[in-house]
XYZ file of C-alpha atoms in Angstrom:
299
model
C 180.477 68.374 26.598
C 183.412 66.890 26.145
C 183.670 63.035 24.676
C 182.890 62.593 20.984
C 179.438 61.709 20.677
C 179.875 58.221 18.570
C 182.640 57.468 21.167
C 182.404 53.064 22.018
C 182.184 53.222 25.830
C 181.390 49.624 26.177
C 183.777 47.798 29.024
C 185.120 49.593 31.887
C 185.526 48.246 35.288
C 182.729 50.694 36.750
C 180.490 49.494 39.096
C 177.567 51.169 42.072
C 178.927 51.688 45.294
C 177.222 51.612 48.960
C 176.671 49.080 51.905
C 179.249 48.917 54.806
C 181.391 46.424 55.648
C 185.342 46.181 57.635
C 188.607 47.231 56.331
C 192.144 48.276 56.905
C 195.026 50.749 55.617
C 195.542 54.302 54.096
C 192.872 56.064 52.074
C 194.012 58.510 49.677
C 192.671 62.009 48.534
C 189.102 62.734 50.351
C 189.784 60.308 53.644
C 192.950 62.287 54.262
C 192.229 65.342 53.428
C 191.730 66.257 57.518
C 188.686 67.348 59.772
C 188.623 70.656 58.336
C 187.906 69.546 54.726
C 185.706 67.203 55.985
C 183.629 69.406 58.253
C 183.295 71.484 55.534
C 181.595 69.562 53.217
C 178.837 68.254 56.261
C 178.794 72.305 56.385
C 177.792 72.185 52.512
C 175.693 69.172 52.872
C 173.356 69.362 55.874
C 173.741 73.066 56.832
C 175.473 72.086 60.311
C 179.177 72.293 61.158
C 178.082 69.713 64.232
C 180.629 66.969 64.935
C 182.761 65.419 62.303
C 182.333 61.881 61.661
C 185.366 59.289 61.137
C 185.931 56.178 59.193
C 183.047 53.920 60.726
C 184.011 50.667 61.702
C 180.714 49.063 60.997
C 178.706 49.779 57.720
C 175.856 51.838 58.016
C 173.761 50.591 55.272
C 174.868 46.594 55.963
C 171.308 44.824 55.196
C 169.448 47.168 53.568
C 169.593 45.937 50.504
C 170.408 47.696 46.846
C 169.093 51.459 47.807
C 166.871 53.542 44.654
C 169.976 55.430 43.848
C 171.825 51.774 43.315
C 169.406 50.800 41.188
C 169.443 54.249 39.061
C 173.240 54.686 39.120
C 172.524 50.993 37.846
C 170.409 51.678 35.066
C 172.808 54.847 33.915
C 175.975 52.393 33.169
C 173.505 50.444 31.609
C 172.543 52.692 29.398
C 175.965 54.621 29.082
C 176.917 53.583 25.159
C 178.275 56.619 23.926
C 179.752 59.983 24.337
C 176.298 61.026 24.025
C 175.430 59.415 26.962
C 178.128 60.606 29.179
C 177.682 64.799 27.778
C 174.804 64.005 29.776
C 174.727 62.242 32.919
C 177.027 62.726 35.662
C 177.606 58.590 36.211
C 177.989 58.040 32.565
C 180.560 61.069 32.551
C 182.904 59.137 35.494
C 182.743 56.204 33.255
C 183.656 57.308 30.236
C 186.562 59.197 31.719
C 188.211 55.934 33.265
C 187.622 54.582 30.041
C 189.319 57.374 28.636
C 192.244 57.717 31.229
C 192.695 54.110 30.832
C 193.620 54.155 27.570
C 195.931 57.343 27.720
C 198.439 55.998 30.539
C 199.526 53.717 28.774
C 200.840 55.787 26.391
C 202.854 57.566 28.594
C 203.719 55.091 31.619
C 205.424 51.689 30.481
C 203.293 48.686 32.603
C 200.376 50.374 33.263
C 196.906 48.042 34.321
C 194.201 49.897 35.000
C 192.834 49.784 39.062
C 192.263 45.756 39.822
C 189.167 47.201 41.767
C 187.957 49.080 39.455
C 185.454 52.354 39.543
C 182.686 52.542 42.269
C 179.520 55.225 42.051
C 178.198 56.054 45.468
C 174.487 57.404 44.891
C 173.686 60.367 46.926
C 170.841 58.042 49.247
C 174.812 55.643 50.199
C 175.463 56.242 53.403
C 179.245 54.343 53.525
C 181.077 52.150 51.390
C 183.260 49.590 52.238
C 187.026 49.311 51.290
C 189.829 47.344 51.712
C 191.359 50.773 53.730
C 187.704 50.701 56.044
C 183.870 51.828 55.833
C 184.366 55.634 54.343
C 181.380 57.768 55.032
C 179.845 59.776 52.420
C 180.818 62.573 53.812
C 184.077 61.626 52.774
C 184.917 63.005 49.328
C 186.212 61.445 46.203
C 188.802 58.918 47.362
C 191.441 56.164 45.788
C 192.128 52.993 48.080
C 195.622 51.377 47.411
C 194.888 48.460 48.990
C 192.409 47.667 46.819
C 192.796 49.424 43.594
C 189.398 51.240 43.521
C 188.556 54.822 43.150
C 185.517 55.609 45.004
C 183.474 59.616 43.623
C 180.068 60.684 45.345
C 177.543 62.043 42.584
C 176.661 64.080 45.511
C 179.949 65.961 45.651
C 180.648 66.052 42.173
C 177.073 67.215 41.099
C 176.820 69.882 43.890
C 179.392 69.951 46.606
C 182.253 70.348 44.867
C 180.025 73.656 43.195
C 178.936 74.706 46.604
C 182.827 74.684 47.316
C 183.731 77.533 44.891
C 184.448 75.320 42.316
C 182.161 73.977 39.335
C 180.531 70.824 38.066
C 181.081 71.676 34.829
C 182.112 68.150 32.861
C 185.678 68.923 32.754
C 185.925 69.903 36.496
C 184.153 66.747 37.217
C 186.544 65.128 34.794
C 189.701 66.369 36.628
C 188.466 65.117 39.673
C 188.345 61.757 37.971
C 191.757 61.799 36.895
C 193.137 63.070 39.782
C 192.043 60.201 41.803
C 193.402 57.910 39.249
C 196.342 59.627 40.047
C 197.525 58.211 43.113
C 196.545 54.608 41.189
C 199.603 55.596 38.928
C 201.623 56.050 42.322
C 200.087 52.726 43.045
C 201.694 51.375 40.556
C 204.760 53.651 40.566
C 205.408 52.871 44.263
C 205.119 56.031 45.288
C 202.340 56.450 46.990
C 204.085 55.458 50.477
C 205.321 58.584 50.724
C 201.901 59.942 51.793
C 203.075 59.457 55.117
C 206.839 61.109 54.919
C 206.538 64.398 56.847
C 203.536 66.554 57.492
C 202.235 70.101 56.978
C 203.052 72.438 54.128
C 206.604 70.621 52.749
C 205.339 67.088 53.670
C 204.471 63.965 52.462
C 200.438 64.338 51.627
C 201.084 67.707 50.215
C 203.481 66.489 47.612
C 201.444 63.510 46.654
C 198.065 65.170 46.454
C 200.071 67.496 44.096
C 201.428 65.043 41.736
C 197.886 63.745 41.606
C 197.222 67.011 40.083
C 199.874 66.788 37.939
C 199.244 63.446 36.761
C 195.339 64.833 35.883
C 197.105 67.504 33.911
C 199.416 64.902 31.621
C 196.448 62.985 31.156
C 194.417 66.150 30.348
C 196.890 66.876 27.808
C 196.447 63.363 25.679
C 193.284 62.873 25.999
C 191.803 64.966 23.198
C 194.390 63.626 20.921
C 195.062 60.639 18.750
C 192.687 58.855 16.380
C 191.035 57.159 18.941
C 190.596 59.306 21.377
C 187.294 60.027 22.782
C 187.279 63.293 24.214
C 186.516 66.570 21.504
C 189.580 68.736 21.659
C 189.168 70.650 24.718
C 188.895 74.775 24.844
C 190.407 77.223 27.054
C 187.041 77.582 29.214
C 186.920 73.639 29.569
C 190.396 74.304 31.208
C 189.999 76.948 33.192
C 186.736 74.967 34.423
C 189.267 72.461 36.147
C 191.654 75.120 37.269
C 188.580 76.754 38.748
C 187.921 73.866 40.718
C 191.805 73.250 41.727
C 192.003 76.654 43.458
C 188.747 75.931 45.573
C 190.033 72.773 47.288
C 193.347 74.258 48.190
C 193.940 73.757 51.817
C 194.531 77.285 52.460
C 191.023 78.358 50.673
C 188.927 75.906 52.064
C 190.162 76.821 55.833
C 189.305 80.667 54.845
C 186.007 79.208 53.428
C 185.815 77.064 56.648
C 185.917 80.101 59.213
C 189.833 79.468 59.916
C 193.075 81.441 59.562
C 195.526 79.360 57.399
C 198.069 76.518 59.635
C 199.867 75.666 57.136
C 201.252 72.553 59.784
C 197.157 70.880 58.985
C 198.044 71.614 55.596
C 197.058 67.553 53.188
C 196.559 68.336 49.724
C 198.391 72.335 48.328
C 198.108 75.820 48.267
C 195.334 76.837 45.547
C 198.446 78.244 43.817
C 199.929 75.056 43.820
C 197.281 72.775 42.882
C 196.812 74.881 39.985
C 200.322 75.453 38.850
C 201.029 71.391 39.220
C 198.117 70.601 37.162
C 199.436 73.398 34.163
C 202.590 71.816 34.549
C 200.848 68.313 33.833
C 198.952 69.817 30.893
C 201.767 71.856 29.790
C 204.573 69.253 29.221
C 202.128 66.218 28.793
C 204.968 64.542 30.388
C 204.744 62.073 34.361
C 208.511 63.162 34.385
C 207.692 66.470 34.761
C 205.132 65.666 37.931
C 208.423 65.189 40.055
C 207.543 66.774 43.617
C 208.834 65.194 46.127
C 212.249 67.349 45.033
C 213.148 70.230 46.998
C 210.703 72.683 47.680
C 207.081 72.464 46.343
């Protein structure tokens, strides 16, 4: 449990997501993690290492109406009133984390504005979601689309897949994932997000952008439990360790080994386990966005 039971969770721009459509743009996060990672996610979801789906050009659920999963997400959001609710329910926890992020970031970054597209939560039965970056399948993993400033989270990934990948679905670990994607929003506001396309491999732009988002997640964590209006309880070392466990599990090198591949730095897109832990810890230790410069020198 991480949220103060009496925290007010009214407001926030969070809704159920799913269905098809068309769009173009650059997906940051899950959508850029590469075929090895997506293939591994598919393996955990289906037990098969079959073909890796790409972002489709046509929605898979168009015209099918609102699914039972979407209705459940809507009910969970409607019932999400306090921190006590967030401590019991993943959907509410995602919402509460976004509220905390939107409280913390204006205090450390002048000019911060919440993502105009808000946050979308994909239920476990959703097959795809449309953003300005395209139609992403449910296998894409959490991601952020800078074109319409929307962060997307799949409940199945948060509750089940990340644990099977070697991470943890403990509350603060889930909150770290949300904070990482909001780190990409901060990069969008600062004009750094397009640096993801500068160079490839272990020292390339994608890795640098992802590690900075980890660092920004640490910055949020450093401030999220402090001050009279904080909605998180004081974080424990155990909770920080849970986030670190997840950061280790989703390093490029660890994912490639777990997929039965040789470690190939030229294919890295998010950084090694050691790097992800180090940059999250840097943000948490310093609490300063300026200490998250992953674009200067070696990383």
